PDB file of C-alpha atoms in Angstrom:
ATOM      1  CA  MET A   1      -4.235  -2.829   9.852  1.00  0.00           C
ATOM      2  CA  PRO A   2      -5.855  -5.260  12.426  1.00  0.00           C
ATOM      3  CA  PRO A   3      -3.811  -8.654  12.634  1.00  0.00           C
ATOM      4  CA  ARG A   4      -6.903 -10.612  11.642  1.00  0.00           C
ATOM      5  CA  ILE A   5      -7.249  -8.648   8.276  1.00  0.00           C
ATOM      6  CA  ALA A   6      -3.657  -8.780   7.616  1.00  0.00           C
ATOM      7  CA  THR A   7      -3.555 -12.441   8.190  1.00  0.00           C
ATOM      8  CA  ALA A   8      -6.542 -12.920   5.775  1.00  0.00           C
ATOM      9  CA  ILE A   9      -4.883 -10.726   3.174  1.00  0.00           C
ATOM     10  CA  ALA A  10      -1.683 -12.820   3.351  1.00  0.00           C
ATOM     11  CA  THR A  11      -3.749 -16.164   3.077  1.00  0.00           C
ATOM     12  CA  SER A  12      -5.708 -14.847   0.122  1.00  0.00           C
ATOM     13  CA  ALA A  13      -2.420 -13.810  -1.531  1.00  0.00           C
ATOM     14  CA  LEU A  14      -0.930 -17.339  -1.260  1.00  0.00           C
ATOM     15  CA  SER A  15      -4.112 -18.987  -2.590  1.00  0.00           C
ATOM     16  CA  LEU A  16      -4.007 -16.617  -5.569  1.00  0.00           C
ATOM     17  CA  GLY A  17      -0.594 -17.766  -6.284  1.00  0.00           C
ATOM     18  CA  ALA A  18      -1.794 -21.168  -6.879  1.00  0.00           C
ATOM     19  CA  LEU A  19      -4.467 -20.103  -9.259  1.00  0.00           C
ATOM     20  CA  VAL A  20      -2.960 -17.699 -11.566  1.00  0.00           C
ATOM     21  CA  SER A  21      -0.985 -19.063 -14.481  1.00  0.00           C
ATOM     22  CA  GLY A  22       0.224 -18.267 -17.974  1.00  0.00           C
ATOM     23  CA  ALA A  23       1.009 -14.602 -18.601  1.00  0.00           C
ATOM     24  CA  GLY A  24       0.258 -13.442 -14.987  1.00  0.00           C
ATOM     25  CA  VAL A  25       1.522 -15.110 -11.885  1.00  0.00           C
ATOM     26  CA  ALA A  26       1.258 -13.786  -8.356  1.00  0.00           C
ATOM     27  CA  ALA A  27       4.608 -12.337  -7.271  1.00  0.00           C
ATOM     28  CA  ALA A  28       4.282 -13.019  -3.548  1.00  0.00           C
ATOM     29  CA  ALA A  29       3.588 -16.739  -3.413  1.00  0.00           C
ATOM     30  CA  PRO A  30       6.463 -18.610  -1.442  1.00  0.00           C
ATOM     31  CA  SER A  31       6.817 -22.431  -1.533  1.00  0.00           C
ATOM     32  CA  ALA A  32       7.994 -24.210   1.541  1.00  0.00           C
ATOM     33  CA  THR A  33      10.980 -26.611   1.398  1.00  0.00           C
ATOM     34  CA  THR A  34      10.698 -30.168   2.587  1.00  0.00           C
ATOM     35  CA  ALA A  35       9.726 -30.429   6.047  1.00  0.00           C
ATOM     36  CA  GLY A  36      12.682 -30.631   8.452  1.00  0.00           C
ATOM     37  CA  ALA A  37      15.258 -29.762   5.643  1.00  0.00           C
ATOM     38  CA  PRO A  38      18.629 -29.508   7.372  1.00  0.00           C
ATOM     39  CA  ALA A  39      20.007 -26.761   5.147  1.00  0.00           C
ATOM     40  CA  VAL A  40      19.160 -23.695   3.098  1.00  0.00           C
ATOM     41  CA  SER A  41      19.967 -23.742  -0.562  1.00  0.00           C
ATOM     42  CA  ALA A  42      21.344 -20.301  -1.620  1.00  0.00           C
ATOM     43  CA  ARG A  43      23.675 -18.395  -3.937  1.00  0.00           C
ATOM     44  CA  ALA A  44      24.878 -14.946  -4.041  1.00  0.00           C
ATOM     45  CA  ALA A  45      26.518 -12.313  -6.428  1.00  0.00           C
ATOM     46  CA  ALA A  46      27.739  -8.771  -6.030  1.00  0.00           C
ATOM     47  CA  VAL A  47      25.520  -6.127  -7.443  1.00  0.00           C
ATOM     48  CA  ASP A  48      28.098  -3.232  -6.786  1.00  0.00           C
ATOM     49  CA  GLY A  49      30.717  -2.487  -4.232  1.00  0.00           C
ATOM     50  CA  CYS A  50      28.308  -2.512  -1.239  1.00  0.00           C
ATOM     51  CA  SER A  51      25.170  -4.559  -2.311  1.00  0.00           C
ATOM     52  CA  TYR A  52      24.970  -8.255  -2.736  1.00  0.00           C
ATOM     53  CA  GLN A  53      22.165 -10.235  -3.998  1.00  0.00           C
ATOM     54  CA  VAL A  54      21.225 -13.534  -2.148  1.00  0.00           C
ATOM     55  CA  VAL A  55      18.783 -15.949  -3.816  1.00  0.00           C
ATOM     56  CA  ARG A  56      17.492 -18.673  -1.537  1.00  0.00           C
ATOM     57  CA  ASP A  57      14.741 -21.230  -1.163  1.00  0.00           C
ATOM     58  CA  ASP A  58      12.096 -20.523   1.473  1.00  0.00           C
ATOM     59  CA  ASP A  59      10.391 -22.497   4.272  1.00  0.00           C
ATOM     60  CA  SER A  60       7.875 -20.156   5.708  1.00  0.00           C
ATOM     61  CA  ARG A  61       8.253 -21.658   9.178  1.00  0.00           C
ATOM     62  CA  TYR A  62      11.569 -19.807   9.489  1.00  0.00           C
ATOM     63  CA  VAL A  63      12.807 -16.155   9.838  1.00  0.00           C
ATOM     64  CA  TYR A  64      15.895 -15.674   7.777  1.00  0.00           C
ATOM     65  CA  SER A  65      18.879 -13.482   8.162  1.00  0.00           C
ATOM     66  CA  VAL A  66      22.064 -12.962   5.970  1.00  0.00           C
ATOM     67  CA  SER A  67      25.602 -12.580   7.501  1.00  0.00           C
ATOM     68  CA  ALA A  68      28.935 -11.840   5.931  1.00  0.00           C
ATOM     69  CA  VAL A  69      32.469 -13.180   6.827  1.00  0.00           C
ATOM     70  CA  ILE A  70      34.757 -10.066   6.637  1.00  0.00           C
ATOM     71  CA  GLY A  71      38.187 -10.244   7.859  1.00  0.00           C
ATOM     72  CA  GLY A  72      37.495 -13.295   9.914  1.00  0.00           C
ATOM     73  CA  VAL A  73      34.618 -11.700  11.607  1.00  0.00           C
ATOM     74  CA  THR A  74      30.964 -12.702  11.031  1.00  0.00           C
ATOM     75  CA  ARG A  75      28.222 -10.043  11.307  1.00  0.00           C
ATOM     76  CA  GLU A  76      24.607  -9.846  10.154  1.00  0.00           C
ATOM     77  CA  LEU A  77      23.791  -7.654   7.270  1.00  0.00           C
ATOM     78  CA  LYS A  78      21.110  -5.001   6.602  1.00  0.00           C
ATOM     79  CA  VAL A  79      18.381  -6.061   3.910  1.00  0.00           C
ATOM     80  CA  GLN A  80      17.994  -3.179   1.476  1.00  0.00           C
ATOM     81  CA  LYS A  81      15.145  -4.770  -0.431  1.00  0.00           C
ATOM     82  CA  GLU A  82      13.669  -8.298  -0.940  1.00  0.00           C
ATOM     83  CA  ASP A  83      10.952 -10.105  -2.803  1.00  0.00           C
ATOM     84  CA  PHE A  84       9.529 -13.438  -3.922  1.00  0.00           C
ATOM     85  CA  VAL A  85      10.456 -14.227  -7.623  1.00  0.00           C
ATOM     86  CA  ARG A  86       9.255 -17.023  -9.750  1.00  0.00           C
ATOM     87  CA  PHE A  87      12.116 -18.504 -11.843  1.00  0.00           C
ATOM     88  CA  PRO A  88      11.525 -19.997 -15.118  1.00  0.00           C
ATOM     89  CA  GLY A  89      11.678 -23.816 -15.667  1.00  0.00           C
ATOM     90  CA  PRO A  90       9.442 -26.812 -15.119  1.00  0.00           C
ATOM     91  CA  GLY A  91       7.103 -26.569 -12.256  1.00  0.00           C
ATOM     92  CA  VAL A  92       6.741 -23.525  -9.971  1.00  0.00           C
ATOM     93  CA  ASP A  93      10.199 -22.386  -8.617  1.00  0.00           C
ATOM     94  CA  TRP A  94       9.566 -19.479  -6.188  1.00  0.00           C
ATOM     95  CA  ARG A  95      12.748 -18.140  -4.555  1.00  0.00           C
ATOM     96  CA  LYS A  96      13.431 -15.453  -1.969  1.00  0.00           C
ATOM     97  CA  VAL A  97      15.681 -12.684  -3.496  1.00  0.00           C
ATOM     98  CA  ALA A  98      17.228 -10.293  -0.969  1.00  0.00           C
ATOM     99  CA  GLN A  99      19.787  -7.484  -1.522  1.00  0.00           C
ATOM    100  CA  VAL A 100      21.903  -6.831   1.405  1.00  0.00           C
ATOM    101  CA  ASP A 101      24.434  -4.093   2.348  1.00  0.00           C
ATOM    102  CA  VAL A 102      28.004  -5.004   3.379  1.00  0.00           C
ATOM    103  CA  CYS A 103      29.051  -1.359   3.739  1.00  0.00           C
ATOM    104  CA  ALA A 104      26.702  -0.298   6.616  1.00  0.00           C
ATOM    105  CA  GLY A 105      28.485   0.665   9.724  1.00  0.00           C
ATOM    106  CA  GLY A 106      31.501   1.966   7.934  1.00  0.00           C
ATOM    107  CA  GLN A 107      32.708  -1.409   6.540  1.00  0.00           C
ATOM    108  CA  GLY A 108      34.088  -1.357   3.098  1.00  0.00           C
ATOM    109  CA  GLN A 109      35.822  -4.720   2.795  1.00  0.00           C
ATOM    110  CA  ALA A 110      34.360  -7.263   0.428  1.00  0.00           C
ATOM    111  CA  PRO A 111      33.055 -10.492   2.194  1.00  0.00           C
ATOM    112  CA  THR A 112      35.009 -13.748   1.767  1.00  0.00           C
ATOM    113  CA  ALA A 113      31.570 -15.604   2.223  1.00  0.00           C
ATOM    114  CA  LEU A 114      28.114 -15.092   2.959  1.00  0.00           C
ATOM    115  CA  ARG A 115      25.757 -17.139   5.030  1.00  0.00           C
ATOM    116  CA  VAL A 116      22.050 -17.613   5.358  1.00  0.00           C
ATOM    117  CA  THR A 117      20.392 -18.692   8.672  1.00  0.00           C
ATOM    118  CA  GLY A 118      16.793 -19.529   9.356  1.00  0.00           C
ATOM    119  CA  LYS A 119      15.386 -19.657  12.807  1.00  0.00           C
ATOM    120  CA  LEU A 120      12.117 -21.343  13.483  1.00  0.00           C
ATOM    121  CA  ASP A 121       9.588 -18.691  14.046  1.00  0.00           C
ATOM    122  CA  ASN A 122       7.336 -20.297  16.538  1.00  0.00           C
ATOM    123  CA  PRO A 123       9.316 -23.240  18.111  1.00  0.00           C
ATOM    124  CA  ASP A 124       6.675 -24.043  20.803  1.00  0.00           C
ATOM    125  CA  GLY A 125       4.268 -24.903  17.842  1.00  0.00           C
ATOM    126  CA  TYR A 126       6.394 -27.600  16.307  1.00  0.00           C
ATOM    127  CA  ASP A 127       7.648 -31.015  17.357  1.00  0.00           C
ATOM    128  CA  SER A 128      11.188 -31.158  18.715  1.00  0.00           C
ATOM    129  CA  SER A 129      12.146 -33.105  15.593  1.00  0.00           C
ATOM    130  CA  VAL A 130      11.755 -29.845  13.603  1.00  0.00           C
ATOM    131  CA  PRO A 131      15.227 -28.162  13.355  1.00  0.00           C
ATOM    132  CA  ARG A 132      15.180 -24.867  15.403  1.00  0.00           C
ATOM    133  CA  THR A 133      17.843 -23.444  13.113  1.00  0.00           C
ATOM    134  CA  ILE A 134      18.816 -24.149   9.477  1.00  0.00           C
ATOM    135  CA  ARG A 135      21.697 -22.794   7.559  1.00  0.00           C
ATOM    136  CA  SER A 136      23.301 -22.520   4.207  1.00  0.00           C
ATOM    137  CA  ALA A 137      26.832 -23.540   3.434  1.00  0.00           C
ATOM    138  CA  ASP A 138      29.355 -20.632   3.084  1.00  0.00           C
ATOM    139  CA  ILE A 139      28.497 -18.902  -0.180  1.00  0.00           C
ATOM    140  CA  LYS A 140      31.200 -17.393  -2.285  1.00  0.00           C
ATOM    141  CA  PRO A 141      29.669 -14.383  -4.090  1.00  0.00           C
ATOM    142  CA  ALA A 142      29.902 -14.472  -7.881  1.00  0.00           C
ATOM    143  CA  ALA A 143      31.046 -11.318  -9.828  1.00  0.00           C
ATOM    144  CA  SER A 144      28.601  -8.502 -10.568  1.00  0.00           C
ATOM    145  CA  SER A 145      28.606  -9.334 -14.231  1.00  0.00           C
ATOM    146  CA  VAL A 146      26.118 -12.294 -13.461  1.00  0.00           C
ATOM    147  CA  ILE A 147      23.330  -9.846 -12.419  1.00  0.00           C
ATOM    148  CA  PRO A 148      21.160  -9.181 -15.420  1.00  0.00           C
ATOM    149  CA  LYS A 149      19.834  -5.646 -16.405  1.00  0.00           C
ATOM    150  CA  ALA A 150      16.165  -5.044 -16.733  1.00  0.00           C
ATOM    151  CA  PRO A 151      14.916  -2.752 -19.502  1.00  0.00           C
ATOM    152  CA  ALA A 152      13.291   0.537 -18.534  1.00  0.00           C
ATOM    153  CA  VAL A 153       9.514   1.179 -18.976  1.00  0.00           C
ATOM    154  CA  THR A 154       9.381   4.049 -21.490  1.00  0.00           C
ATOM    155  CA  SER A 155       5.816   5.038 -21.235  1.00  0.00           C
ATOM    156  CA  VAL A 156       2.179   3.920 -20.051  1.00  0.00           C
ATOM    157  CA  ASP A 157      -0.204   5.033 -22.595  1.00  0.00           C
ATOM    158  CA  ARG A 158      -4.036   5.089 -22.077  1.00  0.00           C
ATOM    159  CA  LEU A 159      -5.883   3.285 -24.925  1.00  0.00           C
ATOM    160  CA  ASP A 160      -9.299   3.956 -23.425  1.00  0.00           C
ATOM    161  CA  ALA A 161     -10.892   4.663 -20.077  1.00  0.00           C
ATOM    162  CA  ALA A 162     -10.184   1.110 -18.744  1.00  0.00           C
ATOM    163  CA  THR A 163      -6.995   0.110 -20.671  1.00  0.00           C
ATOM    164  CA  VAL A 164      -3.275   1.179 -20.608  1.00  0.00           C
ATOM    165  CA  ARG A 165      -0.377  -0.008 -22.849  1.00  0.00           C
ATOM    166  CA  VAL A 166       2.890  -0.461 -21.017  1.00  0.00           C
ATOM    167  CA  ASN A 167       5.997   0.202 -23.318  1.00  0.00           C
ATOM    168  CA  TRP A 168       9.542  -0.689 -22.489  1.00  0.00           C
ATOM    169  CA  LYS A 169      12.910  -0.823 -24.178  1.00  0.00           C
ATOM    170  CA  PRO A 170      14.073  -4.198 -25.714  1.00  0.00           C
ATOM    171  CA  ALA A 171      15.747  -6.538 -23.141  1.00  0.00           C
ATOM    172  CA  GLN A 172      19.483  -6.802 -23.572  1.00  0.00           C
ATOM    173  CA  GLY A 173      21.779  -9.906 -22.952  1.00  0.00           C
ATOM    174  CA  ASN A 174      19.210 -12.723 -23.661  1.00  0.00           C
ATOM    175  CA  PRO A 175      17.648 -13.096 -20.165  1.00  0.00           C
ATOM    176  CA  ASP A 176      15.975 -16.336 -19.229  1.00  0.00           C
ATOM    177  CA  GLN A 177      12.780 -14.449 -18.552  1.00  0.00           C
ATOM    178  CA  VAL A 178      11.498 -10.903 -18.888  1.00  0.00           C
ATOM    179  CA  MET A 179       8.671  -9.962 -16.677  1.00  0.00           C
ATOM    180  CA  LEU A 180       6.223  -7.001 -16.431  1.00  0.00           C
ATOM    181  CA  MET A 181       5.635  -6.345 -12.698  1.00  0.00           C
ATOM    182  CA  GLU A 182       2.234  -4.891 -11.946  1.00  0.00           C
ATOM    183  CA  THR A 183       0.754  -3.704  -8.743  1.00  0.00           C
ATOM    184  CA  LYS A 184      -2.916  -3.128  -8.879  1.00  0.00           C
ATOM    185  CA  PRO A 185      -6.133  -3.238  -6.631  1.00  0.00           C
ATOM    186  CA  PHE A 186      -7.112  -6.811  -5.960  1.00  0.00           C
ATOM    187  CA  TYR A 187     -10.481  -7.839  -4.430  1.00  0.00           C
ATOM    188  CA  SER A 188     -10.200 -10.396  -1.517  1.00  0.00           C
ATOM    189  CA  SER A 189     -13.479 -12.248  -1.291  1.00  0.00           C
ATOM    190  CA  GLU A 190     -12.403 -13.760   2.008  1.00  0.00           C
ATOM    191  CA  ILE A 191     -12.383 -10.382   3.752  1.00  0.00           C
ATOM    192  CA  GLY A 192     -14.458  -8.343   1.256  1.00  0.00           C
ATOM    193  CA  ILE A 193     -12.014  -5.509   0.596  1.00  0.00           C
ATOM    194  CA  TRP A 194      -9.746  -4.237  -2.279  1.00  0.00           C
ATOM    195  CA  HIS A 195      -6.111  -4.013  -1.523  1.00  0.00           C
ATOM    196  CA  PRO A 196      -2.878  -3.519  -3.600  1.00  0.00           C
ATOM    197  CA  TYR A 197      -1.475  -6.789  -4.897  1.00  0.00           C
ATOM    198  CA  THR A 198       1.708  -7.420  -7.042  1.00  0.00           C
ATOM    199  CA  PHE A 199       1.679  -9.703 -10.036  1.00  0.00           C
ATOM    200  CA  GLN A 200       4.528 -10.888 -12.107  1.00  0.00           C
ATOM    201  CA  ARG A 201       3.535 -10.915 -15.901  1.00  0.00           C
ATOM    202  CA  ASP A 202       5.819 -13.142 -18.115  1.00  0.00           C
ATOM    203  CA  VAL A 203       6.786 -11.378 -21.273  1.00  0.00           C
ATOM    204  CA  GLN A 204       6.949 -13.475 -24.422  1.00  0.00           C
ATOM    205  CA  GLY A 205       9.804 -13.455 -26.982  1.00  0.00           C
ATOM    206  CA  GLY A 206      11.080 -10.057 -27.683  1.00  0.00           C
ATOM    207  CA  ALA A 207       7.809  -8.083 -26.898  1.00  0.00           C
ATOM    208  CA  THR A 208       8.215  -4.577 -25.828  1.00  0.00           C
ATOM    209  CA  SER A 209       4.689  -3.635 -24.878  1.00  0.00           C
ATOM    210  CA  MET A 210       1.640  -5.236 -23.076  1.00  0.00           C
ATOM    211  CA  ASP A 211      -1.959  -3.910 -22.622  1.00  0.00           C
ATOM    212  CA  ARG A 212      -3.267  -4.047 -19.082  1.00  0.00           C
ATOM    213  CA  LYS A 213      -6.763  -3.548 -17.883  1.00  0.00           C
ATOM    214  CA  LEU A 214      -7.441  -1.018 -15.055  1.00  0.00           C
ATOM    215  CA  GLU A 215      -9.636  -2.021 -12.020  1.00  0.00           C
ATOM    216  CA  ARG A 216     -12.441   0.421 -11.794  1.00  0.00           C
ATOM    217  CA  ASP A 217     -14.773  -0.744  -9.220  1.00  0.00           C
ATOM    218  CA  SER A 218     -16.520   1.940  -7.255  1.00  0.00           C
ATOM    219  CA  ASP A 219     -15.520   0.387  -3.994  1.00  0.00           C
ATOM    220  CA  ILE A 220     -11.775   0.826  -4.676  1.00  0.00           C
ATOM    221  CA  LYS A 221     -10.210   3.568  -2.599  1.00  0.00           C
ATOM    222  CA  ASP A 222      -6.487   3.180  -3.680  1.00  0.00           C
ATOM    223  CA  ARG A 223      -6.809   3.375  -7.493  1.00  0.00           C
ATOM    224  CA  ARG A 224      -3.148   3.349  -8.289  1.00  0.00           C
ATOM    225  CA  HIS A 225      -1.742   0.879 -10.823  1.00  0.00           C
ATOM    226  CA  SER A 226       2.134   0.702 -11.038  1.00  0.00           C
ATOM    227  CA  TYR A 227       4.390  -1.048 -13.668  1.00  0.00           C
ATOM    228  CA  TRP A 228       8.060  -1.828 -13.813  1.00  0.00           C
ATOM    229  CA  MET A 229      10.396  -4.477 -15.373  1.00  0.00           C
ATOM    230  CA  ARG A 230      12.320  -7.431 -13.985  1.00  0.00           C
ATOM    231  CA  VAL A 231      14.331  -9.967 -15.579  1.00  0.00           C
ATOM    232  CA  VAL A 232      16.059 -13.348 -14.461  1.00  0.00           C
ATOM    233  CA  LYS A 233      19.111 -14.744 -15.973  1.00  0.00           C
ATOM    234  CA  GLY A 234      21.317 -17.680 -14.692  1.00  0.00           C
ATOM    235  CA  GLY A 235      19.639 -17.868 -11.377  1.00  0.00           C
ATOM    236  CA  PHE A 236      19.987 -14.276 -10.504  1.00  0.00           C
ATOM    237  CA  VAL A 237      17.565 -11.328 -10.877  1.00  0.00           C
ATOM    238  CA  SER A 238      17.970  -7.681 -11.996  1.00  0.00           C
ATOM    239  CA  ASP A 239      18.846  -5.045  -9.392  1.00  0.00           C
ATOM    240  CA  LEU A 240      15.765  -4.728  -7.195  1.00  0.00           C
ATOM    241  CA  ARG A 241      16.815  -1.287  -5.922  1.00  0.00           C
ATOM    242  CA  ALA A 242      16.899  -0.008  -9.345  1.00  0.00           C
ATOM    243  CA  GLU A 243      13.219  -0.762 -10.022  1.00  0.00           C
ATOM    244  CA  LYS A 244      11.384   2.626 -10.579  1.00  0.00           C
ATOM    245  CA  PRO A 245       7.551   1.935 -11.054  1.00  0.00           C
ATOM    246  CA  ILE A 246       5.517   4.236 -13.315  1.00  0.00           C
ATOM    247  CA  THR A 247       2.133   4.782 -11.743  1.00  0.00           C
ATOM    248  CA  VAL A 248      -1.400   5.748 -13.143  1.00  0.00           C
ATOM    249  CA  GLU A 249      -4.652   5.843 -11.556  1.00  0.00           C
ATOM    250  CA  SER A 250      -7.956   4.179 -12.790  1.00  0.00           C
TER     251      SER A 250
END
C-alpha cells in the first residue's frame, strides 16, 4: 500500500475513534500521554509459563519495547501479539496491550521484572526538551490468575441477507467489561476506499448474542466480517493469542 494511502487510513481510523460511542467503539484509537511525560505507566501479568501480558499507556511519538530481567541479565522480548484496548471507566481510557515471549531463544527462567522503554520516533522533529527516551519502573508480573477468560463465540447465524446474529457462551468470573470484537469493511471518505477496520462493541449485562449489520456496498472488494470475544477485568485483558475469529462474507 502506498505510504500516502496508509497514512490516510491511519488518520481516518483515529478520527473515527473520537466519533464512535455507546455500543461500538473503534478498537485502534490510541490516546497520547501528557507531553514530555518522564515515565511509562505499565503493569504486567503472566499468561502462561512463557507468555506475559504488558498493559501500558501510550504516547504515539514513541516506539516501545519490552525487556525482561532474567538472572541479572536484561534482554528485549519478542512481541507475540498486541492491540489497543479501551478499558471501562469514566472518560476514554485506551491502553496498549502486548503479549511477549520470555522463552524465545531457549530461555525458560521466569523474569524477576519487566521493563517498558519508549524511544522518540523522530527526534529531529521535536524540541530538545522532549525526552528522547521514556521508561517504566521495574514491573513485577502478577500471577496468571489475574488474566480473565473470554467466552467463546458459538455461532454466527444469518437472520437475513444483511444481518447476522453473533452468539457466545456466558462470560465467567464477573469481568469488568465483555466486548464483541468486529472487523468489517469501513469506508474512508478521506481517501475514497473501503478497508477492513476493527471495532470494539461493549456487551451489556449478561447478554450472549448481538445482531450485526453486514456492509454490502458494491464497491467493497474484501467482504469478510469477523467476530470474536474479549474481556477486561482488574486492569488486564483476556489472552489475545487465544482469539479465534469466526468469519462470514456479506
